[in-house]
mmCIF file of C-alpha atoms in Angstrom:
data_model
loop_
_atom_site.group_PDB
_atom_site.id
_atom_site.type_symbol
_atom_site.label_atom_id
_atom_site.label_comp_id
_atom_site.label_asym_id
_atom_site.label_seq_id
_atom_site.Cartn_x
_atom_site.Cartn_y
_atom_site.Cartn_z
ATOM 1 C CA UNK A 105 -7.353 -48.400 -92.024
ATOM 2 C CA UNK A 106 -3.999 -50.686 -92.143
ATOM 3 C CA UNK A 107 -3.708 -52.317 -88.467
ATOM 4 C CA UNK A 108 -1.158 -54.811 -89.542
ATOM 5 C CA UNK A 109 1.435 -54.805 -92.243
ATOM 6 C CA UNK A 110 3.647 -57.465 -91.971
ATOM 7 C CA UNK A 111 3.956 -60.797 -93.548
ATOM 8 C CA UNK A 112 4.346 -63.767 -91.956
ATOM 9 C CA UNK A 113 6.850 -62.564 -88.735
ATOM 10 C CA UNK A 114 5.838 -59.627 -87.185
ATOM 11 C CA UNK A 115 8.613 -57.390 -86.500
ATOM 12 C CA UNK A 116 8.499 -54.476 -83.177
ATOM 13 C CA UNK A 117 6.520 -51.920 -85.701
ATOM 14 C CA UNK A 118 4.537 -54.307 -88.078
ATOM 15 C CA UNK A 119 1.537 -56.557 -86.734
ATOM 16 C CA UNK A 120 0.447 -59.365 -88.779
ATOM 17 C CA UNK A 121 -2.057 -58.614 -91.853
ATOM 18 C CA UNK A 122 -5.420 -57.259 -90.519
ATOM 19 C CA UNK A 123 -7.179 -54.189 -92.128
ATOM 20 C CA UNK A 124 -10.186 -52.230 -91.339
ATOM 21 C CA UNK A 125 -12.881 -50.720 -93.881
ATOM 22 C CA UNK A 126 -15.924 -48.637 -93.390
ATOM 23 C CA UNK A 127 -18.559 -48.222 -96.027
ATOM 24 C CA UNK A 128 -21.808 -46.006 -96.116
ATOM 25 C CA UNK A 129 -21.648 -46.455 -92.367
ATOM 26 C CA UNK A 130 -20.637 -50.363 -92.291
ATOM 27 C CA UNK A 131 -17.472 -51.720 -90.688
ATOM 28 C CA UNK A 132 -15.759 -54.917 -92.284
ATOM 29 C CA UNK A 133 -12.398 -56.228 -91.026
ATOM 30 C CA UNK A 134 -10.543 -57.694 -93.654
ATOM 31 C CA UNK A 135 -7.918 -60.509 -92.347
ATOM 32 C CA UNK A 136 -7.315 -60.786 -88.212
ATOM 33 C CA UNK A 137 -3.413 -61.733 -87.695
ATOM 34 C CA UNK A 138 -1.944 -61.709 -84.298
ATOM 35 C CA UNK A 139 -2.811 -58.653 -82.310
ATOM 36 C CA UNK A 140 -5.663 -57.087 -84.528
ATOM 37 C CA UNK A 141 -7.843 -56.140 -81.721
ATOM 38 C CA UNK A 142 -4.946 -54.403 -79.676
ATOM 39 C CA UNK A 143 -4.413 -52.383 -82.879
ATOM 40 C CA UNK A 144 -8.497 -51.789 -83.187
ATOM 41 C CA UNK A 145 -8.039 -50.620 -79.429
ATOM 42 C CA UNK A 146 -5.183 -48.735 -80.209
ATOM 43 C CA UNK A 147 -6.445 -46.357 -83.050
ATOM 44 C CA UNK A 148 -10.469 -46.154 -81.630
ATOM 45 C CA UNK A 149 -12.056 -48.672 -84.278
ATOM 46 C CA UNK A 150 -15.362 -49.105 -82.867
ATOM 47 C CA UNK A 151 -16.052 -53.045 -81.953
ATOM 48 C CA UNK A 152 -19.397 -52.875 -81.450
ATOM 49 C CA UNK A 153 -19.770 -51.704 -85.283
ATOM 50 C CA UNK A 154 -18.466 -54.766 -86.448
ATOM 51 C CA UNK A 155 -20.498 -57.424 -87.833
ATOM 52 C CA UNK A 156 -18.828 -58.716 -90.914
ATOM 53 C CA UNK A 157 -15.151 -60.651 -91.002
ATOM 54 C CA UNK A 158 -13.397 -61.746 -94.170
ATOM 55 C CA UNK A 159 -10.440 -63.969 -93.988
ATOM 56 C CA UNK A 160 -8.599 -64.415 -96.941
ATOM 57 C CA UNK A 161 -7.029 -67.730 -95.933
ATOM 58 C CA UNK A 162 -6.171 -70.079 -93.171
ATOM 59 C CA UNK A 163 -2.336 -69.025 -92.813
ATOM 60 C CA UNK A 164 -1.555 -68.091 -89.294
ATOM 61 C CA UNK A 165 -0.591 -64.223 -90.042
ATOM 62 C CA UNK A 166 -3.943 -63.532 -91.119
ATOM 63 C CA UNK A 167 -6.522 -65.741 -88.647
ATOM 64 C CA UNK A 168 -4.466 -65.826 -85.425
ATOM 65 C CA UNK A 169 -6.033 -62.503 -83.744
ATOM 66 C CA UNK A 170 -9.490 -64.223 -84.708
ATOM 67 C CA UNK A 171 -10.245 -66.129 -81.374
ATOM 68 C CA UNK A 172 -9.031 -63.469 -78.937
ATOM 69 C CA UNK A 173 -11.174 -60.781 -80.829
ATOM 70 C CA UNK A 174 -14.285 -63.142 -80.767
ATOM 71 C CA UNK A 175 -13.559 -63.812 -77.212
ATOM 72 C CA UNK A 176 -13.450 -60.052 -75.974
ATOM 73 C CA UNK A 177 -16.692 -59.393 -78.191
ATOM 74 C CA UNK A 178 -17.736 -62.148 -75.771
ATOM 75 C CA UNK A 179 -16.883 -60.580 -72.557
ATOM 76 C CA UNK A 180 -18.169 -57.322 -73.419
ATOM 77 C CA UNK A 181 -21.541 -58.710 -73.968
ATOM 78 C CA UNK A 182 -22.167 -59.106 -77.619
ATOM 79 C CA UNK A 183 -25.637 -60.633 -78.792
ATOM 80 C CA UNK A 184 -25.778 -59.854 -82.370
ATOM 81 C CA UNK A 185 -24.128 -62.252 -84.730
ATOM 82 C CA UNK A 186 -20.405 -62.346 -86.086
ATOM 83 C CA UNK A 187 -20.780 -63.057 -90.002
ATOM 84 C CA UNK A 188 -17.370 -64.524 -91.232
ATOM 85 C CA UNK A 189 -16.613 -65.548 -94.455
ATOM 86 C CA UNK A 190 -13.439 -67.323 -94.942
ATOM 87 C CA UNK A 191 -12.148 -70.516 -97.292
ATOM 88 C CA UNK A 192 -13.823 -74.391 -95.814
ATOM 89 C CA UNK A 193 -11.487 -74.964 -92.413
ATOM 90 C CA UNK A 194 -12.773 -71.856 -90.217
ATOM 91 C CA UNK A 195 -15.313 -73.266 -88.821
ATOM 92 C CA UNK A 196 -13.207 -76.907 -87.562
ATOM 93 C CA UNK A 197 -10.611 -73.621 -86.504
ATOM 94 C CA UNK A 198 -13.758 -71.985 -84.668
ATOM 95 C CA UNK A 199 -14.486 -75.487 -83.036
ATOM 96 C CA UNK A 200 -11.386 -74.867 -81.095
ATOM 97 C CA UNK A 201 -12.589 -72.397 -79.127
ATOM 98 C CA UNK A 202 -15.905 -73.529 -78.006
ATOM 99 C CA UNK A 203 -14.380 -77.441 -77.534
ATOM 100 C CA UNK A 204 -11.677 -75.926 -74.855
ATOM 101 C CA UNK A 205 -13.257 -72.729 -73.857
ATOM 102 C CA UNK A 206 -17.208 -72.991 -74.225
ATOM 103 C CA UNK A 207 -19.029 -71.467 -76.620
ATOM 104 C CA UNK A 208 -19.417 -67.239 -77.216
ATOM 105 C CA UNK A 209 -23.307 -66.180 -76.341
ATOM 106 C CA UNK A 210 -23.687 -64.645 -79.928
ATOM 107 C CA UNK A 211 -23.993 -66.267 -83.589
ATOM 108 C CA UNK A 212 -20.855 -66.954 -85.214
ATOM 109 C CA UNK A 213 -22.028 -67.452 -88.913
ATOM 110 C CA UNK A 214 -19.498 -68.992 -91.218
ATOM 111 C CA UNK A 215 -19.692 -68.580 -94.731
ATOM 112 C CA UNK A 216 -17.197 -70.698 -96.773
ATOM 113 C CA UNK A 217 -16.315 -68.900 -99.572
ATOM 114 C CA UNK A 218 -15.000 -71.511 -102.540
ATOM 115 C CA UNK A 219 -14.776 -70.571 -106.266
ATOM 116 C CA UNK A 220 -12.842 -70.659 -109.521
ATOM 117 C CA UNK A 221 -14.289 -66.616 -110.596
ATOM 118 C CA UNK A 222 -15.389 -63.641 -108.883
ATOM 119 C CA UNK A 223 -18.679 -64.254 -106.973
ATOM 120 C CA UNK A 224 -21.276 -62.512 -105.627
ATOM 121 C CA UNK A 225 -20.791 -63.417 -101.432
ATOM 122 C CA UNK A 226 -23.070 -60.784 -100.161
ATOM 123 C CA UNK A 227 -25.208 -57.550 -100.784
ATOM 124 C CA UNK A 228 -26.287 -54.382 -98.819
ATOM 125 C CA UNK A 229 -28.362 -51.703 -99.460
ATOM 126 C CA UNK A 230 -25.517 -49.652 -101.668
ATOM 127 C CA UNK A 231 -22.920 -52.519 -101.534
ATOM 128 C CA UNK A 232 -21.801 -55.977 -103.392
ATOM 129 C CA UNK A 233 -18.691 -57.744 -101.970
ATOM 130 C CA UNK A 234 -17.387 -60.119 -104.455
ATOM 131 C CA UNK A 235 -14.980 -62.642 -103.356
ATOM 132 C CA UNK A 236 -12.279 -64.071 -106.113
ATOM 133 C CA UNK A 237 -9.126 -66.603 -106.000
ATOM 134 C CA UNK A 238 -5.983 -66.134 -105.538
ATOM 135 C CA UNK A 239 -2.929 -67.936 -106.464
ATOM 136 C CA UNK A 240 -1.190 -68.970 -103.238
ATOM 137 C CA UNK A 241 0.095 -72.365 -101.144
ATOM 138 C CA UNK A 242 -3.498 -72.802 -100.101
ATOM 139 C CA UNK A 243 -7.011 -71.875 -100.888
ATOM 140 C CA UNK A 244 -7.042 -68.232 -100.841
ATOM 141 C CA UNK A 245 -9.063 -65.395 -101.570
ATOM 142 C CA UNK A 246 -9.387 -61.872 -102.313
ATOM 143 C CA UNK A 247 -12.327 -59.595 -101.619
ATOM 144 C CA UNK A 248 -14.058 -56.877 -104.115
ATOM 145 C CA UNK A 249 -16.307 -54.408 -102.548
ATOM 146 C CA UNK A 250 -18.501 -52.350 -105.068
ATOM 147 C CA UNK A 251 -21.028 -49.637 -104.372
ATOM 148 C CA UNK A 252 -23.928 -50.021 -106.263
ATOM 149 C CA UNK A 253 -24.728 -47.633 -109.172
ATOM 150 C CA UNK A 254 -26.938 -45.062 -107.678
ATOM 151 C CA UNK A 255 -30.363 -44.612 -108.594
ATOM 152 C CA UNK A 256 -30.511 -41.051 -110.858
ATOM 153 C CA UNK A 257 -31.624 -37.686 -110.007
ATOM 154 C CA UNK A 258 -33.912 -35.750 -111.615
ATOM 155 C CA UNK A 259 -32.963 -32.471 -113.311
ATOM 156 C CA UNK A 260 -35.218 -30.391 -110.543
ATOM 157 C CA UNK A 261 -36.301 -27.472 -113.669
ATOM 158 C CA UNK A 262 -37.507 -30.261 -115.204
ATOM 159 C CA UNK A 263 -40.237 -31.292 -112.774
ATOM 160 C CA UNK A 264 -42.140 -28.305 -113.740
ATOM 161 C CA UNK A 265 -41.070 -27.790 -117.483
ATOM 162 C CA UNK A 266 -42.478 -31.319 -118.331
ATOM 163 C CA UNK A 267 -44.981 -31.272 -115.270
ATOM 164 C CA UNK A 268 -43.655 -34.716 -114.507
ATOM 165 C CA UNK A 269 -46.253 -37.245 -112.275
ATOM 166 C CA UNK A 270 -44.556 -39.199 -109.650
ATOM 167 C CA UNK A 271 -45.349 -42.104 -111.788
ATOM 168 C CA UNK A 272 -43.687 -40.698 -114.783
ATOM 169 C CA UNK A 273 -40.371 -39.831 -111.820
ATOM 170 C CA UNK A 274 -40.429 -43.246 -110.841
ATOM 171 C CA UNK A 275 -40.258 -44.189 -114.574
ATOM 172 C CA UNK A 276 -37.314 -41.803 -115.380
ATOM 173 C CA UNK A 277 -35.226 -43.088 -111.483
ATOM 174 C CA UNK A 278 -35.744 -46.549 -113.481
ATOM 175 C CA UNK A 279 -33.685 -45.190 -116.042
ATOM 176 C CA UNK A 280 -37.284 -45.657 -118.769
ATOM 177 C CA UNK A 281 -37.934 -43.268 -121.448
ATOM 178 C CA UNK A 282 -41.539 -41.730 -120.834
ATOM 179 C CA UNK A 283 -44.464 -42.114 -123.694
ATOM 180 C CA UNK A 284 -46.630 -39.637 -124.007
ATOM 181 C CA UNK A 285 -49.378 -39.060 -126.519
ATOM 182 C CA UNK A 286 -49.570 -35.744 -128.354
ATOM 183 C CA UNK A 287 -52.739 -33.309 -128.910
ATOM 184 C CA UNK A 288 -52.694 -34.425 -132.341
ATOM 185 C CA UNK A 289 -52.337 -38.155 -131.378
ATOM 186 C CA UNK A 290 -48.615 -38.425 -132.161
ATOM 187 C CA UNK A 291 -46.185 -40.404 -129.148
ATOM 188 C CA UNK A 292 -43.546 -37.882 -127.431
ATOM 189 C CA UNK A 293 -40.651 -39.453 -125.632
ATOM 190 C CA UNK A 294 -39.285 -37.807 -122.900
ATOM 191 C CA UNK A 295 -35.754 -39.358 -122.819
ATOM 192 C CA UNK A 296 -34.454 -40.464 -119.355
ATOM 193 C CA UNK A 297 -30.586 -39.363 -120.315
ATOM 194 C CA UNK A 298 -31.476 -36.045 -120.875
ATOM 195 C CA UNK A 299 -34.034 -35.178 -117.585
ATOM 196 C CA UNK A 300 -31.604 -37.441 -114.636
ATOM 197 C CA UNK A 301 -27.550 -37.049 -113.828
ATOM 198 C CA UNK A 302 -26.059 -39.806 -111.738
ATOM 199 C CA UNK A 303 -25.673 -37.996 -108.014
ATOM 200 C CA UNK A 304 -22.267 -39.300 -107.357
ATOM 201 C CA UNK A 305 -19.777 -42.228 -109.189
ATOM 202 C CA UNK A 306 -19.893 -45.637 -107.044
ATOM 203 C CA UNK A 307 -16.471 -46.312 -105.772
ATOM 204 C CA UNK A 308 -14.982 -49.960 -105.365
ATOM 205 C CA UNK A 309 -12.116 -51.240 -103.113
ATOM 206 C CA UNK A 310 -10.318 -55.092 -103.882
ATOM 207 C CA UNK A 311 -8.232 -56.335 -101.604
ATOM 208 C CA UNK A 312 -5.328 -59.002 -102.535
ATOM 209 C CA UNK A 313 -3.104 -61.240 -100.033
ATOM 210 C CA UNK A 314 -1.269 -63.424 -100.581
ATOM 211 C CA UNK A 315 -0.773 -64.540 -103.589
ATOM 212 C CA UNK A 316 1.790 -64.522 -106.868
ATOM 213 C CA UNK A 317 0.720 -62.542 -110.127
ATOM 214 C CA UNK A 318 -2.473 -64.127 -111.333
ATOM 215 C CA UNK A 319 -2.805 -62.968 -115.186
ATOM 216 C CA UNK A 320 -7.295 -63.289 -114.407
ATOM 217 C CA UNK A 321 -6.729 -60.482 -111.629
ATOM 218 C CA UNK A 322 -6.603 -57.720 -114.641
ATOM 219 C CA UNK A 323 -10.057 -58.632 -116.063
ATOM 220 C CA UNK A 324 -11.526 -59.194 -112.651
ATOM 221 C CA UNK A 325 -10.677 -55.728 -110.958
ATOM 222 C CA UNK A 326 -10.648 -53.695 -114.203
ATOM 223 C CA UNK A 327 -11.826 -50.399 -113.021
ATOM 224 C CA UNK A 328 -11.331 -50.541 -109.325
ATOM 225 C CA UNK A 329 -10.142 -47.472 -107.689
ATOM 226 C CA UNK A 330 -8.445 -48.261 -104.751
ATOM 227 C CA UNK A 331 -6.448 -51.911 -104.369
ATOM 228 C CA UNK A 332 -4.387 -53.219 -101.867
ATOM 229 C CA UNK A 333 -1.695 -55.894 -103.021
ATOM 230 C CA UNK A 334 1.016 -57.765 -100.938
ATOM 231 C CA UNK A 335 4.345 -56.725 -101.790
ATOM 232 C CA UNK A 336 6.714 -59.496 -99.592
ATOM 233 C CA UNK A 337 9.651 -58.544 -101.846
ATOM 234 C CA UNK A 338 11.745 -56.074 -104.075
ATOM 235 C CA UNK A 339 12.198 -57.541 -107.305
ATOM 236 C CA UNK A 340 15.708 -58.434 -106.684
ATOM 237 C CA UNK A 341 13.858 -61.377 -104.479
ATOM 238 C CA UNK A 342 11.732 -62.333 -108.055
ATOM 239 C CA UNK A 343 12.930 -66.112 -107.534
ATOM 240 C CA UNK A 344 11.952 -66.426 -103.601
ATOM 241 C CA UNK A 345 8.582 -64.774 -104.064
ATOM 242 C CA UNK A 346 8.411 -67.182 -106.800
ATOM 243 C CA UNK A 347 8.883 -70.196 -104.714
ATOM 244 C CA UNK A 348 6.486 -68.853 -101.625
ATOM 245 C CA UNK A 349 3.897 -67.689 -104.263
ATOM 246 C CA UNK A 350 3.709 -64.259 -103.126
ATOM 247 C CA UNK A 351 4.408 -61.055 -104.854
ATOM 248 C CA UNK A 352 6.980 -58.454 -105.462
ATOM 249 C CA UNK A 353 6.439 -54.276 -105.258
ATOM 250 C CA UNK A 354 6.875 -53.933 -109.138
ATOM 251 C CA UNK A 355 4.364 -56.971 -109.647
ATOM 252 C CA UNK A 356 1.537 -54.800 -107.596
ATOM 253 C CA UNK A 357 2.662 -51.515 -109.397
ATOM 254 C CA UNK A 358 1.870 -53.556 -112.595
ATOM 255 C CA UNK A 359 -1.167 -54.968 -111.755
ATOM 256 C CA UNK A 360 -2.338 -51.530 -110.607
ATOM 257 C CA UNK A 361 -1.371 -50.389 -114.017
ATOM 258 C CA UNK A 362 -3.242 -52.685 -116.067
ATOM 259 C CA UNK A 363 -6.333 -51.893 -113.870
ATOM 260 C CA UNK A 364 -6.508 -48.510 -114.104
ATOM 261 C CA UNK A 365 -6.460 -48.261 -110.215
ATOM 262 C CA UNK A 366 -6.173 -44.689 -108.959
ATOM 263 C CA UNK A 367 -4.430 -45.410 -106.214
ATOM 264 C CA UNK A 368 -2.353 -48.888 -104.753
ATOM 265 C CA UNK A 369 -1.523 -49.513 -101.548
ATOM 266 C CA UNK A 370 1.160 -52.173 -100.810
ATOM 267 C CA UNK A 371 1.495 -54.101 -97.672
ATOM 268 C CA UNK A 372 2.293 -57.885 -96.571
ATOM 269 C CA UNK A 373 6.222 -56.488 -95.975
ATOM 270 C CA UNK A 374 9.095 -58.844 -95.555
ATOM 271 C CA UNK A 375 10.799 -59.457 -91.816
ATOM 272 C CA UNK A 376 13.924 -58.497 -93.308
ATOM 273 C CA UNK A 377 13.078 -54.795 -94.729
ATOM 274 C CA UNK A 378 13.290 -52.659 -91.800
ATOM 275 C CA UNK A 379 13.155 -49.933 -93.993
ATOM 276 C CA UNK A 380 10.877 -49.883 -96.708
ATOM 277 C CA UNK A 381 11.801 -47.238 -99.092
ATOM 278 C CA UNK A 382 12.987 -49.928 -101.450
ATOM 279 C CA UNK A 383 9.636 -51.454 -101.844
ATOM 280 C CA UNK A 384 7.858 -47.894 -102.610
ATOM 281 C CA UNK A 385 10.396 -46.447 -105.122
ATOM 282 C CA UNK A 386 10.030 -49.741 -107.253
ATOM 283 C CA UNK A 387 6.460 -49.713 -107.046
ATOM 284 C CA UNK A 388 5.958 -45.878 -107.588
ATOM 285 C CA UNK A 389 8.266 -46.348 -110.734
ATOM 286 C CA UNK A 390 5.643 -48.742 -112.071
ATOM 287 C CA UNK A 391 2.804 -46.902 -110.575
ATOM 288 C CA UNK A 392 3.475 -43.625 -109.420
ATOM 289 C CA UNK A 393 0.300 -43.178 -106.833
ATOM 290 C CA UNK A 394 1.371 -45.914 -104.773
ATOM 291 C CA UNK A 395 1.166 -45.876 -100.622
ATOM 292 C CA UNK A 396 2.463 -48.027 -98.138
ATOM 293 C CA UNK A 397 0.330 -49.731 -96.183
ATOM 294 C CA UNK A 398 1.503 -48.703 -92.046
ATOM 295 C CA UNK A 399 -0.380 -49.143 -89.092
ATOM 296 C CA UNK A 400 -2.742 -46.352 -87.966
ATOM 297 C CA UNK A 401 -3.129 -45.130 -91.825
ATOM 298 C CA UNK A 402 -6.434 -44.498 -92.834
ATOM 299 C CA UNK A 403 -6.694 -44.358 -96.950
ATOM 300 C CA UNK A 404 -9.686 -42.744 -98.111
ATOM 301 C CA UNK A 405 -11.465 -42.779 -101.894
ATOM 302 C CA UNK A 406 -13.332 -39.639 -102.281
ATOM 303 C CA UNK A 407 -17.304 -39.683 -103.203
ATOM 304 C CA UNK A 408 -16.795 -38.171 -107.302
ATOM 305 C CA UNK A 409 -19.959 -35.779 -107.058
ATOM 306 C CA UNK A 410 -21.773 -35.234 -110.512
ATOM 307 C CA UNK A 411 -22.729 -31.860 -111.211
ATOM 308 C CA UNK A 412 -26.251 -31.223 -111.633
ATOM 309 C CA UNK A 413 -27.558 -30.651 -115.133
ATOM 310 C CA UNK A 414 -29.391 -27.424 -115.880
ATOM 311 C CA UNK A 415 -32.504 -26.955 -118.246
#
């Protein structure tokens, strides 16, 4: 869900950049500008769910709303611990609060992200999150988040066809072929690609702001099916967003492009658009399923069911 959409000067319908995401039950908040937890108030995102921050750089737009949210999570009695990952600063920024106001009663666990490639930052049950550079004014990041490739099913007729142990199951969920000896002493391999189908196709999200085109970007996020880019400017801007290394519309579109994305959704908008038709007719020109990012909007990447093989 978008709860802020605005660069760096909010405007009386854009908050700063701060966006929620919830997968396989987990809630993240992605960047925390000015005013994210009126907006998590304001459209029922559930605090007490949240346990994981990621802060793609130290710019005001995107930490400000930090300290007030970790100070109501206070008051409202929090004990479980606050996991943020952010670039090497947060935690002299979280010093701030404890220095003037004392410190929270729960864990706030900084993880400095730093790196030159995509890396591994942590892992769930069903999820990665990968964190990768950006090309800004200062150390910035972007964030990957990748289901896992689920474990296979097995073709239920052929339980009984091949009266399969729960050994040999286990084998085939590994994704083995299963040996067998023959009456007459020859080996019979049951072949794992023929007896499983993948249940469903893991989905991945990537997340990009601020930051001007970075050529890497396309081999890093090949694949991904839903990514959200700044767009500051329309093109007509190319030399500003040059000189403030962020990003025009058409620049996401293209990146989207080049991806393979099946859907883009553009956000990070200019003071001076007060409408923003401009910025989604040159992007959906590039990239026609392309979305602007507004507050309250909740963007969703359908679970791609296999269908079951049949003996």
């Amino acid at each position: 869900m978008t709860l802020g959409s605005a660069s760096a000067r909010p405007t009386s319908s854009r908050f700063p950049s701060a966006h929620s995401l919830t997968v396989g039950g987990r809630l993240f908040l992605i960047d925390c500008g000015e005013g994210c937890q009126m907006q998590m108030a304001r459209f029922k995102v559930p605090f007490p769910r949240l346990d994981n921050v990621c802060i793609s750089h130290l710019h005001g737009d995107h930490v400000f709303g930090l300290f007030g949210l970790i100070s109501t999570l206070d008051m409202v009695g929090r004990v479980a611990p606050l996991h943020i990952y952010a670039p090497e600063g947060m935690q002299k920024l979280l010093n701030v609060i404890s220095d003037f106001f004392g410190a929270v009663k729960y864990e706030l666990v900084v993880h400095t992200v730093k790196c030159k490639e995509p890396v591994l930052i942590q892992s769930f049950k069903s999820l990665d999150i990968y964190a990768f550079p950006l090309r800004h004014r200062v150390e910035t990041y972007g964030y990957l988040f990748r289901e896992r490739e689920p474990q296979p099913n097995i073709v239920k007729e052929a339980i009984g066809e091949y009266n399969l142990t729960l050994e040999e199951i286990g084998t085939l969920k590994r994704k083995e072929n299963i040996i067998r000896q023959g009456k007459e002493g020859e080996m019979i391999m049951l072949e794992y690609e023929k007896l499983t189908y993948k249940p469903f196709e893991a989905r991945s999200f990537a997340y990009c702001s601020d930051t001007a085109p970075y050529p890497k970007l396309k081999e890093w996020l090949m694949g991904t099916d839903l990514i959200y880019h700044e767009a500051t400017y329309a093109s007509d801007l190319k030399a500003l967003s040059k000189t403030t290394a962020h990003s025009t519309s058409k620049d996401a579109a293209e990146l989207a492009l080049a991806i393979g994305a099946k859907k883009l959704v553009i956000g990070h908008f200019s003071s001076r658009y007060r409408n923003l038709d401009l910025l989604l007719e040159e992007a959906r020109g590039v990239f026609p399923e392309t979305f602007l990012a507004q507050e309250g909007m909740i963007f969703d990447i359908p679970q791609n069911v296999s269908i079951k093989k049949k003996r």
